[in-house]
Short mmCIF file of C-alpha atoms and ligand atoms in Angstrom, two decimals:
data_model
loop_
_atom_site.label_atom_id
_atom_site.label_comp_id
_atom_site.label_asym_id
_atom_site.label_seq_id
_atom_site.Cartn_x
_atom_site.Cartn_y
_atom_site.Cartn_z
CA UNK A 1 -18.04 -65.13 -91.36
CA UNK A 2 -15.98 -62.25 -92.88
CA UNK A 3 -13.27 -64.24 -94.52
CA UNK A 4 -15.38 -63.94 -97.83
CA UNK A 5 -16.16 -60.56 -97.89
CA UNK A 6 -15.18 -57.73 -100.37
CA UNK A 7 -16.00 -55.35 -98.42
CA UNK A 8 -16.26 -54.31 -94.79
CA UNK A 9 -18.09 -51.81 -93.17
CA UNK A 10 -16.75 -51.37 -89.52
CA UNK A 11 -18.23 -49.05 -86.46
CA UNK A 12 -21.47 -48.89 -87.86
CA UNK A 13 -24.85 -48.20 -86.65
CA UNK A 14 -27.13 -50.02 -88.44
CA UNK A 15 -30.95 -49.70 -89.15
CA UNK A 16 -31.56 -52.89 -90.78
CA UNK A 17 -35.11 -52.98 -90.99
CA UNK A 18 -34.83 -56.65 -90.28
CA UNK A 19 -38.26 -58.47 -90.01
CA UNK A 20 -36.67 -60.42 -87.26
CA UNK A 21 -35.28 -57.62 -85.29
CA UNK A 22 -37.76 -55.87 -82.81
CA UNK A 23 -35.92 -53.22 -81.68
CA UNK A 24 -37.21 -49.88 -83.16
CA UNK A 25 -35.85 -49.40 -86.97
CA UNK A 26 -33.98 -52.96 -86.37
CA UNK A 27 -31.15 -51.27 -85.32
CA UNK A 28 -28.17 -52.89 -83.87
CA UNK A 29 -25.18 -50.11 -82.21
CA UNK A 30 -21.75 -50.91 -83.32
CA UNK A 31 -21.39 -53.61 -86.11
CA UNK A 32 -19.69 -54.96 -88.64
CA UNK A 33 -21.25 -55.26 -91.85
CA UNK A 34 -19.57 -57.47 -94.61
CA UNK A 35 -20.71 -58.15 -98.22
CA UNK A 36 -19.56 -60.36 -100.70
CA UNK A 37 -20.37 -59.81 -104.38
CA UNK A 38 -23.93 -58.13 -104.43
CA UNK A 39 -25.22 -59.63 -101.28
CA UNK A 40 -25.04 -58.62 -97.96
CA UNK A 41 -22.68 -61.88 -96.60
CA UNK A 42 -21.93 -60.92 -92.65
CA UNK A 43 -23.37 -58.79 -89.77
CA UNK A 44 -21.98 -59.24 -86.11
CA UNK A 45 -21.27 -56.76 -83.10
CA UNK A 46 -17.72 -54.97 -83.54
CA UNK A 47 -16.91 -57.24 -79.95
CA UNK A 48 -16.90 -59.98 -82.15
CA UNK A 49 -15.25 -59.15 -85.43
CA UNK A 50 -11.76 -59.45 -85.69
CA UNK A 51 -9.78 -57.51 -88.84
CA UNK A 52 -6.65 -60.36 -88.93
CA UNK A 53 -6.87 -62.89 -91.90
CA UNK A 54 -9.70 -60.38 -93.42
CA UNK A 55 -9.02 -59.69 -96.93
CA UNK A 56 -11.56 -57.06 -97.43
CA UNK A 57 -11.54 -53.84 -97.72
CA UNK A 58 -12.40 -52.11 -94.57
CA UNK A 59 -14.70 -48.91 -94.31
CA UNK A 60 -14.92 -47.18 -90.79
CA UNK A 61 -18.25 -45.91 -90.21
CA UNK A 62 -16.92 -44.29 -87.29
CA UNK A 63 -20.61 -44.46 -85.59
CA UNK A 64 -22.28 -43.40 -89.07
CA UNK A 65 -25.49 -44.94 -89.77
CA UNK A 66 -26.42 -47.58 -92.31
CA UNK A 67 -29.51 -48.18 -93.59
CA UNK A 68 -31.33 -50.26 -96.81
CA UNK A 69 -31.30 -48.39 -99.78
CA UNK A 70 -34.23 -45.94 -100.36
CA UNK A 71 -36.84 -47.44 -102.79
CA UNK A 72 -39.26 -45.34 -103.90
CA UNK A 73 -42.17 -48.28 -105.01
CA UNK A 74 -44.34 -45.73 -107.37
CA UNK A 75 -43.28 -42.88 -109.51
CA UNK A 76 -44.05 -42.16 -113.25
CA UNK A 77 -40.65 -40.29 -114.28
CA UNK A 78 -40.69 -40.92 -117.60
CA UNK A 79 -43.05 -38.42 -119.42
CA UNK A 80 -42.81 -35.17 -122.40
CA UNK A 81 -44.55 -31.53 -121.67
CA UNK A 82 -45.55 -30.01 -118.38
CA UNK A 83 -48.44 -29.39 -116.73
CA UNK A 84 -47.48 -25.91 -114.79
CA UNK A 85 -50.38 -24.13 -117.01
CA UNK A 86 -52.88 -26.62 -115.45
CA UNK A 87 -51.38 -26.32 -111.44
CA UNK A 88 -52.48 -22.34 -112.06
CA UNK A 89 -55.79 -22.96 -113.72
CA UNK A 90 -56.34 -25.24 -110.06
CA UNK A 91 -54.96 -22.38 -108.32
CA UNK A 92 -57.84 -20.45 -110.11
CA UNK A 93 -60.31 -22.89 -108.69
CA UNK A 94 -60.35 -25.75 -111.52
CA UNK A 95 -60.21 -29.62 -110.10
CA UNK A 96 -57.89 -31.97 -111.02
CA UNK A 97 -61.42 -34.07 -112.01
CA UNK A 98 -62.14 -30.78 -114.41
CA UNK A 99 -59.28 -30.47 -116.18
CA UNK A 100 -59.25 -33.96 -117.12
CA UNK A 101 -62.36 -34.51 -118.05
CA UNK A 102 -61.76 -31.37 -120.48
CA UNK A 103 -58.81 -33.12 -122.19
CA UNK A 104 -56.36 -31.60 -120.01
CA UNK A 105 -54.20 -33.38 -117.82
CA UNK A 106 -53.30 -36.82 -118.14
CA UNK A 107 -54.13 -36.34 -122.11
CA UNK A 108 -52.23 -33.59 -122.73
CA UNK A 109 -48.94 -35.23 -121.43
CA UNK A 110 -50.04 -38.16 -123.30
CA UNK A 111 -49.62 -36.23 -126.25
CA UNK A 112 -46.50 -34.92 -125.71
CA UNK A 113 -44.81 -38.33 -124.92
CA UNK A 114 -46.49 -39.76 -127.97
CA UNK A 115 -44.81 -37.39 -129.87
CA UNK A 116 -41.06 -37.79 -128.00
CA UNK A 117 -38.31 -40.34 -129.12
CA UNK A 118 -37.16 -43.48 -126.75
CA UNK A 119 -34.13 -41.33 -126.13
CA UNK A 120 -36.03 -38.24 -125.78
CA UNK A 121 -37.91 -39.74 -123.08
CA UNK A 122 -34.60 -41.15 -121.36
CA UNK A 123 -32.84 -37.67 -121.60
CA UNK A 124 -36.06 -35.94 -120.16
CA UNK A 125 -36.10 -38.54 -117.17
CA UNK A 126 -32.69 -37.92 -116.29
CA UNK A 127 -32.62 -35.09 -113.97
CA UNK A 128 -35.99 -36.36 -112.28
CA UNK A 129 -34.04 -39.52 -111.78
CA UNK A 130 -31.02 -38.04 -110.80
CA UNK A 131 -32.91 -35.86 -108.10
CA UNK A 132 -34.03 -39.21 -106.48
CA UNK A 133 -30.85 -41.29 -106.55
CA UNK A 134 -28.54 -37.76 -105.22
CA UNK A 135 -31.25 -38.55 -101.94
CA UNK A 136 -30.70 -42.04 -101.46
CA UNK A 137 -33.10 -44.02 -103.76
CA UNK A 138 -31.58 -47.36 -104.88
CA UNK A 139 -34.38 -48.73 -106.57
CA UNK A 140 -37.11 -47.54 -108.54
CA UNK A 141 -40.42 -48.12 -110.16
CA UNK A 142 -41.46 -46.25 -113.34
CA UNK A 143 -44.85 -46.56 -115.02
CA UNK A 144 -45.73 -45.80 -118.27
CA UNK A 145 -49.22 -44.93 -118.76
CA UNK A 146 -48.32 -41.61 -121.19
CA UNK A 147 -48.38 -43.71 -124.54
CA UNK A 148 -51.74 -45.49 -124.23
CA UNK A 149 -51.10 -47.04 -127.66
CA UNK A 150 -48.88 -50.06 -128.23
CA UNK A 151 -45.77 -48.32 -129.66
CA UNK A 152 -45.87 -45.27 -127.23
CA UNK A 153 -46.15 -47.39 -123.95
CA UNK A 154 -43.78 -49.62 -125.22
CA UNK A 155 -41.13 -46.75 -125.86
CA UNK A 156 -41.79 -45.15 -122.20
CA UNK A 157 -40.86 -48.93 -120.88
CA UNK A 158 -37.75 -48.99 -123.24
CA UNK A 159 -36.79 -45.77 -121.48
CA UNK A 160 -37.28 -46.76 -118.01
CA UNK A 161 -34.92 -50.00 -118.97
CA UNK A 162 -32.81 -47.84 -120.66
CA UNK A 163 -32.42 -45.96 -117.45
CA UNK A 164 -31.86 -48.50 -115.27
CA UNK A 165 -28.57 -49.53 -117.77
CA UNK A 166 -27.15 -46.18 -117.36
CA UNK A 167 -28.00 -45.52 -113.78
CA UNK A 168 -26.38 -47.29 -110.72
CA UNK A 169 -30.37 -48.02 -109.52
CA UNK A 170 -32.85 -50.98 -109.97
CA UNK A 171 -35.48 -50.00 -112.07
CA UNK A 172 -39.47 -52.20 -111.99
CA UNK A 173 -41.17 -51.31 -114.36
CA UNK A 174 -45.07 -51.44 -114.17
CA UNK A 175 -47.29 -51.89 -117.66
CA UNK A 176 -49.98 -48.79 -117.07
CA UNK A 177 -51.46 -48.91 -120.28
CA UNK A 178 -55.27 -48.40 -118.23
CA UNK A 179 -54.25 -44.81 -117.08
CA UNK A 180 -56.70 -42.92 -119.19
CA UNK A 181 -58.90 -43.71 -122.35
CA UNK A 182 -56.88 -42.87 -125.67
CA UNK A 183 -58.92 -40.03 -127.58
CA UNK A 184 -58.66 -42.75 -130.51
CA UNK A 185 -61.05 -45.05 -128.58
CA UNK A 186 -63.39 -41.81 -126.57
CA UNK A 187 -66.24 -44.09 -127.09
CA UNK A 188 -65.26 -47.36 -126.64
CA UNK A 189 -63.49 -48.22 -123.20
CA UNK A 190 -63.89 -51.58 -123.69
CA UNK A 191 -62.34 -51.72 -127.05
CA UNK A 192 -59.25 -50.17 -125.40
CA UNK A 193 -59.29 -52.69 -122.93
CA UNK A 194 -59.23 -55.41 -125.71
CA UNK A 195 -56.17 -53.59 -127.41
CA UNK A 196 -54.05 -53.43 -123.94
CA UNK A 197 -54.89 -57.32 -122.56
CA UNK A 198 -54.67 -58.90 -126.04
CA UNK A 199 -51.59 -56.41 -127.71
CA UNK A 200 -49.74 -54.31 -125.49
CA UNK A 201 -49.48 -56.82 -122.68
CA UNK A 202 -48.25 -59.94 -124.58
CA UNK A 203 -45.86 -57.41 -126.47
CA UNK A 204 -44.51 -56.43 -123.69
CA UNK A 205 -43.90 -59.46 -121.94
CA UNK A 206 -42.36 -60.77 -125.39
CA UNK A 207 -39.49 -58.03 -124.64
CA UNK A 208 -39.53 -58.30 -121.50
CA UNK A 209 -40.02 -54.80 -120.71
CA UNK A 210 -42.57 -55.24 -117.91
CA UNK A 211 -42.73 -56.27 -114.60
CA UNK A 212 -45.94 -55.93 -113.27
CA UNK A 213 -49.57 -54.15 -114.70
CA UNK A 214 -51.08 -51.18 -112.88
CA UNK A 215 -54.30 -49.42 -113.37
CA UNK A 216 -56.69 -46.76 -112.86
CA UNK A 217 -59.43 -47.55 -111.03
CA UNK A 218 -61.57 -44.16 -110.82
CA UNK A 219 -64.88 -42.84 -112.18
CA UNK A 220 -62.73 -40.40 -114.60
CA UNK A 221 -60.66 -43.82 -115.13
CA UNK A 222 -61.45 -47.37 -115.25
CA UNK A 223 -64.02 -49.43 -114.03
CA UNK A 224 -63.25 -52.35 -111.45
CA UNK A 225 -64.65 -54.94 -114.48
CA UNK A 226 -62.57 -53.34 -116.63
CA UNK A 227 -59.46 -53.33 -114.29
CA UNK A 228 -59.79 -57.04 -113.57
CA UNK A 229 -59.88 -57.75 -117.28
CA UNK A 230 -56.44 -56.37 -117.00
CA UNK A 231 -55.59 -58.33 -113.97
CA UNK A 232 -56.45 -61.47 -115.70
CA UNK A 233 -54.37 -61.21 -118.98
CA UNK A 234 -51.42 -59.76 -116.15
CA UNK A 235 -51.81 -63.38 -114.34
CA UNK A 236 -51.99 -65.38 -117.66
CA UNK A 237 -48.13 -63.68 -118.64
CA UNK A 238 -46.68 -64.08 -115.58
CA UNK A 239 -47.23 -60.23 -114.76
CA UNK A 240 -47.02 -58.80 -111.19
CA UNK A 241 -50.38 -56.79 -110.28
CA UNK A 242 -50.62 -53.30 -108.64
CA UNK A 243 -53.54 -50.30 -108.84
CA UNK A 244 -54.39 -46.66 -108.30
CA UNK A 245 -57.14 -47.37 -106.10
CA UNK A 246 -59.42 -45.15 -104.34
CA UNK A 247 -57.73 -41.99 -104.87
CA UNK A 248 -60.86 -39.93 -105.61
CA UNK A 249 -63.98 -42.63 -104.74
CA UNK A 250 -64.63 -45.41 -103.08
CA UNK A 251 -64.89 -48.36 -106.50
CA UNK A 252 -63.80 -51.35 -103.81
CA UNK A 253 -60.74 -51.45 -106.49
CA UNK A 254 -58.56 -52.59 -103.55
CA UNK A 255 -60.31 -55.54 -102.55
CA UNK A 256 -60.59 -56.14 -106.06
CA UNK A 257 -56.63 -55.98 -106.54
CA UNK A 258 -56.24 -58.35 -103.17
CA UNK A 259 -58.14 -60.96 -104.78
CA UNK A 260 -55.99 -61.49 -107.31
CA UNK A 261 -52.88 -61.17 -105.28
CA UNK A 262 -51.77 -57.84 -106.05
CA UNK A 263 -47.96 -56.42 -104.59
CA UNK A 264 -49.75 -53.13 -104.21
CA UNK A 265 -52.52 -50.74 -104.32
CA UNK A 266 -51.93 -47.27 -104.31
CA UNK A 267 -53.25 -43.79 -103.11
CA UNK A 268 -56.21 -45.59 -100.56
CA UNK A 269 -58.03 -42.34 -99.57
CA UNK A 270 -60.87 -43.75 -99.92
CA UNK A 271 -60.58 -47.28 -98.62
CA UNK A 272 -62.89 -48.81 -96.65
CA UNK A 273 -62.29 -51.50 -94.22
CA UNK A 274 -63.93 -54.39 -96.42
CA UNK A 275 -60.88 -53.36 -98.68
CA UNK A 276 -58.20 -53.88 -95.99
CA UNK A 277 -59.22 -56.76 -94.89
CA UNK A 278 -58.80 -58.25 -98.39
CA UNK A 279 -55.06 -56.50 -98.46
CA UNK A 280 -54.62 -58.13 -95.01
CA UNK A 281 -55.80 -61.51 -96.49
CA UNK A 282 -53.53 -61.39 -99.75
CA UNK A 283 -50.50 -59.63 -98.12
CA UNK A 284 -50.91 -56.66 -100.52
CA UNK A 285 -49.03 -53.84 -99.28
CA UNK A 286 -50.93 -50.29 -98.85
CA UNK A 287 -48.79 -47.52 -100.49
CA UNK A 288 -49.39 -44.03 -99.48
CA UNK A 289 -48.81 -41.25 -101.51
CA UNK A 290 -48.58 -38.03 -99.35
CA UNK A 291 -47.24 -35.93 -103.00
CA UNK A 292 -50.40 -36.37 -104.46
CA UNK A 293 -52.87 -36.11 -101.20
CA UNK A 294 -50.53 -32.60 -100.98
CA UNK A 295 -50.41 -30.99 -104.17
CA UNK A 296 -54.41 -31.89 -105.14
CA UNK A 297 -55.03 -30.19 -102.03
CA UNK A 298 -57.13 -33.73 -100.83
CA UNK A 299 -58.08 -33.46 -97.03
CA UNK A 300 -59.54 -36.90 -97.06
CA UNK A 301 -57.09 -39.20 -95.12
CA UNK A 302 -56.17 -42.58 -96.51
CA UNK A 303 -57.27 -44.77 -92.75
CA UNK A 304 -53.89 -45.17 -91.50
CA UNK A 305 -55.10 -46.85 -87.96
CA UNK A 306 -57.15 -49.26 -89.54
CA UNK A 307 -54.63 -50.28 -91.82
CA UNK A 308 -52.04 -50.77 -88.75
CA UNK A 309 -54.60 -52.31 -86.79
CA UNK A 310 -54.58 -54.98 -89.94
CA UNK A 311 -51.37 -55.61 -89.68
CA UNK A 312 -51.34 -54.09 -93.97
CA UNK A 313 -47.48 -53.28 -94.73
CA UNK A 314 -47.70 -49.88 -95.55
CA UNK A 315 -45.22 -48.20 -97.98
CA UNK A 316 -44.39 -44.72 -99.12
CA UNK A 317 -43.49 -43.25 -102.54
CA UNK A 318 -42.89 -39.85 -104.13
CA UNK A 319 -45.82 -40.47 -107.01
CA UNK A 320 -43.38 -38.38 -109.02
CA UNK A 321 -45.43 -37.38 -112.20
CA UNK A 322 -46.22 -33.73 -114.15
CA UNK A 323 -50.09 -33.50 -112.84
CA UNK A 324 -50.51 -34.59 -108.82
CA UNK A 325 -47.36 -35.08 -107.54
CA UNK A 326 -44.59 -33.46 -109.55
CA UNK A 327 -42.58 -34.29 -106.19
CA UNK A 328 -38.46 -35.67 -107.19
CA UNK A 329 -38.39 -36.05 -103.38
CA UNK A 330 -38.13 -39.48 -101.25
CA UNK A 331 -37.13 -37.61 -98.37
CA UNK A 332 -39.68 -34.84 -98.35
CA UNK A 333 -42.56 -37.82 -98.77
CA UNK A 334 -40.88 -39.17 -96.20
CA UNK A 335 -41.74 -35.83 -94.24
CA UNK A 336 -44.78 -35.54 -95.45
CA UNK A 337 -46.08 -39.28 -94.57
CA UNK A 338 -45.38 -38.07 -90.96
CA UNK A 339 -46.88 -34.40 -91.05
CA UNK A 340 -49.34 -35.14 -93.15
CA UNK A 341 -50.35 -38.98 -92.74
CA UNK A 342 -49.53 -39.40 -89.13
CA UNK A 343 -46.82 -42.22 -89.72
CA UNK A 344 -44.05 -42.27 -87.62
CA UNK A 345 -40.69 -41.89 -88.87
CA UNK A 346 -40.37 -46.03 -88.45
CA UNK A 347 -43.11 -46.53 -90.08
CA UNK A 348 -42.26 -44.04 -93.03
CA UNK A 349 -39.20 -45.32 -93.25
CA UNK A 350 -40.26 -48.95 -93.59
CA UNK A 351 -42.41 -47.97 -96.25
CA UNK A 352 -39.13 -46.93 -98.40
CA UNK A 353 -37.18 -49.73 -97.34
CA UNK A 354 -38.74 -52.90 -96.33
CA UNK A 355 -42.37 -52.68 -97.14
CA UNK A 356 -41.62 -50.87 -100.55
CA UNK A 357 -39.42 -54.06 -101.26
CA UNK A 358 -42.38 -56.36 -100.45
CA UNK A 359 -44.86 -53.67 -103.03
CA UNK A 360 -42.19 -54.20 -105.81
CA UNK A 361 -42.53 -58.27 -105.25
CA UNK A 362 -39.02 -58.29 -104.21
CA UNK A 363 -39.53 -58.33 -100.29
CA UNK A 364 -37.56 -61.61 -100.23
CA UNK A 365 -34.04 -60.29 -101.31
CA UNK A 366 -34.36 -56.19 -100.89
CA UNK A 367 -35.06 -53.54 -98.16
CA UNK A 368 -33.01 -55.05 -95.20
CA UNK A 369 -30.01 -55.14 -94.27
CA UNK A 370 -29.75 -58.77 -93.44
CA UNK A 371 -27.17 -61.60 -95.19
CA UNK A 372 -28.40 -62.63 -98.36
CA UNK A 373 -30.26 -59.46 -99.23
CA UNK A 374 -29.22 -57.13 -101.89
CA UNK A 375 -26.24 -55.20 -100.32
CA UNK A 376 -27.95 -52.02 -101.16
CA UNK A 377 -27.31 -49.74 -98.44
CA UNK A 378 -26.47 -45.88 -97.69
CA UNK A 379 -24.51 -44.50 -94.97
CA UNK A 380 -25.78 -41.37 -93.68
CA UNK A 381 -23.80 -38.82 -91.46
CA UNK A 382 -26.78 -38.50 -89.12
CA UNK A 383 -27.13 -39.27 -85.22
CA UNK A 384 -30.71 -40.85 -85.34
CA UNK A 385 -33.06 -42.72 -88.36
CA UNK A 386 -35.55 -40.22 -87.53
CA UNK A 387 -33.49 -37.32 -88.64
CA UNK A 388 -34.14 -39.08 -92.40
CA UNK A 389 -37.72 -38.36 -92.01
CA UNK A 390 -37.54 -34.95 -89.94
CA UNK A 391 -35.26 -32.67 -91.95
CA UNK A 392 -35.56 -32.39 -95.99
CA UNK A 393 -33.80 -29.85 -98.14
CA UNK A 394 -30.00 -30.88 -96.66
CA UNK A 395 -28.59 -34.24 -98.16
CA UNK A 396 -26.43 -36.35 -95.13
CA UNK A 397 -25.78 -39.13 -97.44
CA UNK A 398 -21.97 -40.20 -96.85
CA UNK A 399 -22.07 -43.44 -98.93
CA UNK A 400 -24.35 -44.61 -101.68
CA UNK A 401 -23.96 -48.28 -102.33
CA UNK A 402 -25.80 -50.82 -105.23
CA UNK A 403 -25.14 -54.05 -105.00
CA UNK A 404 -22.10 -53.98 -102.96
CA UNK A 405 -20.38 -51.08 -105.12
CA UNK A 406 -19.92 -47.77 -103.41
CA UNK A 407 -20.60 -45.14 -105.83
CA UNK A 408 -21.35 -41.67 -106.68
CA UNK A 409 -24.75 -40.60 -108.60
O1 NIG B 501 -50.79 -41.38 -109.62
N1 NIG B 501 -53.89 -41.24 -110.42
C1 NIG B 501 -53.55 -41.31 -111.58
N2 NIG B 501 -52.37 -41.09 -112.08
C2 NIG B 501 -51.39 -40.22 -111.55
C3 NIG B 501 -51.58 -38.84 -112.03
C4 NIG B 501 -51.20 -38.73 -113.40
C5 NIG B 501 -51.32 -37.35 -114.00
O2 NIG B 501 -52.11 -36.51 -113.56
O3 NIG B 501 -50.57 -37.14 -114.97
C6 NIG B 501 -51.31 -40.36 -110.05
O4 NIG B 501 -51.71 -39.49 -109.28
FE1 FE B 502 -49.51 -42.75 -109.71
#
């Protein structure tokens, strides 16, 4: 079983988050863990592994824990200017619905990454990146949704893949060219829509920059017509489908998204149970963004015990962008999921490993320790998984490891 491993990690707690495995976090006390190549190849109890004829290099975990790599399933890291003028007008009393609606907010970033280079954008993303990877994230989405005109979203997609070269991380990308209306096009939404289903998307895809389309389904956004316009040209190229959904009101965006077989829908304050059951139908994962429901001050709770009690795979992501959720944290959303959401640590933790897999469309070969998955795992000097979600602010990452290679950020 180990004979045609590279590498061996030996004494190890592991959390595998294993869809098989019932026991809490999947977790299996004292193993072996082999991989060969990229993949995870071997996992057996330390009683049954024997080191003789074993080629491999062997790591002692010495009772360390291993887990899946952290995947944080939504973020939009790549982005020019900053919005700290706008979090004090809030603090003054102006909404987040306000400021945007008076050109502030998402426009004014988009006009700063309009006016950025490719590697203007990259060298801005770096530290935002780096803050995620230094905490354990080994995969990452990154939207662009700052350009919202055929060159500029395709440059903020260049940069995410340009990251994702220089970075020891897996980088989706997600086509979020319906973020906001363009000031070009203030009167004519569904012009807009025209120019991102019949240019930016097939452009795209002809690079192969994108992975999947999002949207923004909101009253100070896009309409759920208008969204599944997008969602149709997304199916005819191939494209995977996720939304922002619900975040502010109720547009049944969700449901929407289920029916045509979306990975994800994010935010969910607002969704109602009509919506879930179409996410329960289409195996669309929820994903909860406890950043955003923080720093907008929200107190409306996405409905966590309906979406358990519909068996909806629930993930959890930092949301990482300049105006709701300028948050370079997996492990404080992690925190915050709990404090703020009610999750428990499992269930938070899922939702970064397995279930964020499953929103990216790659729950078949990421986010558990299992053979034939991605080895992408991270050994943590900690006594319990729960500790991950507890504590934020000190770092007990021992090992970071992509695709079998144990590395540094
Ligand atoms: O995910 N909801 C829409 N988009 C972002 C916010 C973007 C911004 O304010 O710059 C979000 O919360
Ligand atoms: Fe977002």
């Amino acid at each position: 079983m180990f004979r045609n491993c590279d590498r061996v990690w030996i004494n190890a707690n592991v959390a595998t988050f294993d869809t098989d495995n019932s026991a809490a976090y999947g977790a299996l006390s004292h193993q072996a863990v082999g991989v060969a190549g990229d993949r995870i190849q071997a996992i057996a109890p330390m009683t049954a592994f024997d080191a003789s004829g074993i080629a491999a290099e062997i790591i002692d975990a010495q009772g360390r824990w291993l887990t899946p790599g952290l995947i944080d399933a939504h973020t939009h890291l790549v982005f020019a200017g900053n919005r700290a003028r706008e979090f004090e007008l809030r603090l003054q009393g102006a909404s987040y619905e306000e400021i945007s609606r008076q050109g502030g907010g998402i426009l004014s970033t988009v006009k700063a990454t309009r006016a950025a280079s490719v590697d203007k954008l990259v060298a801005l993303a770096v530290p935002r990146l780096e803050a995620l990877l230094r905490e354990g994230v080994t995969s990452v989405e990154i939207k662009s949704g700052y350009g919202l005109d055929l060159v500029s979203e395709l440059n903020m997609l260049r940069a995410a893949r340009a990251l994702g070269e220089r970075y020891p991380v897996r980088v989706s990308t997600s086509l979020l060219a319906a973020h906001a209306l363009p000031p070009e096009f203030a009167d004519d939404a569904e012009g807009y829509i025209d120019l991102v289903c019949n240019e930016i998307i097939p452009a795209a895809v002809a690079e192969g920059l994108a992975d999947a389309v999002d949207v923004f389904c909101e009253t100070i956004a896009f309409s759920p017509a208008q969204c599944e316009r997008v969602f149709q040209a997304a199916q005819t190229h191939g494209l995977g489908i996720r939304a922002h959904v619900e975040q502010l009101s109720d547009q049944q965006g969700a449901a929407l998204a289920a029916r045509y077989g979306a990975w994800s829908v994010d935010h969910l304050e607002w969704l109602d149970e009509a919506g879930i059951q179409a996410m329960a139908e289409a195996g669309t994962v929820a994903t909860l963004l406890p950043g955003a429901f923080y720093f907008l001050r929200e107190t409306r709770l996405p409905p966590i015990d309906l979406l358990r009690q519909h068996r909806v795979p629930m993930a959890v992501a930092t949301d990482l962008n300049p105006g709701s959720s300028p948050l370079a944290s997996l492990r404080l959303a992690l925190n915050m999921a709990c404090t703020l959401f009610r999750l428990t640590p499992e269930e938070a933790l899922a939702g970064v490993t397995r279930n964020a897999a499953r929103a990216l469309g790659l729950g078949h070969t990421l986010g558990q320790i299992k053979p034939g998955m991605q080895a992408d795992m991270l050994l943590w000097d900690i006594e319990h998984p729960a500790e991950l979600a507890y504590q934020f602010g000190v770092n007990p990452i021992k090992q970071r490891i992509v695709g079998g290679e144990v590395g540094n950020v």
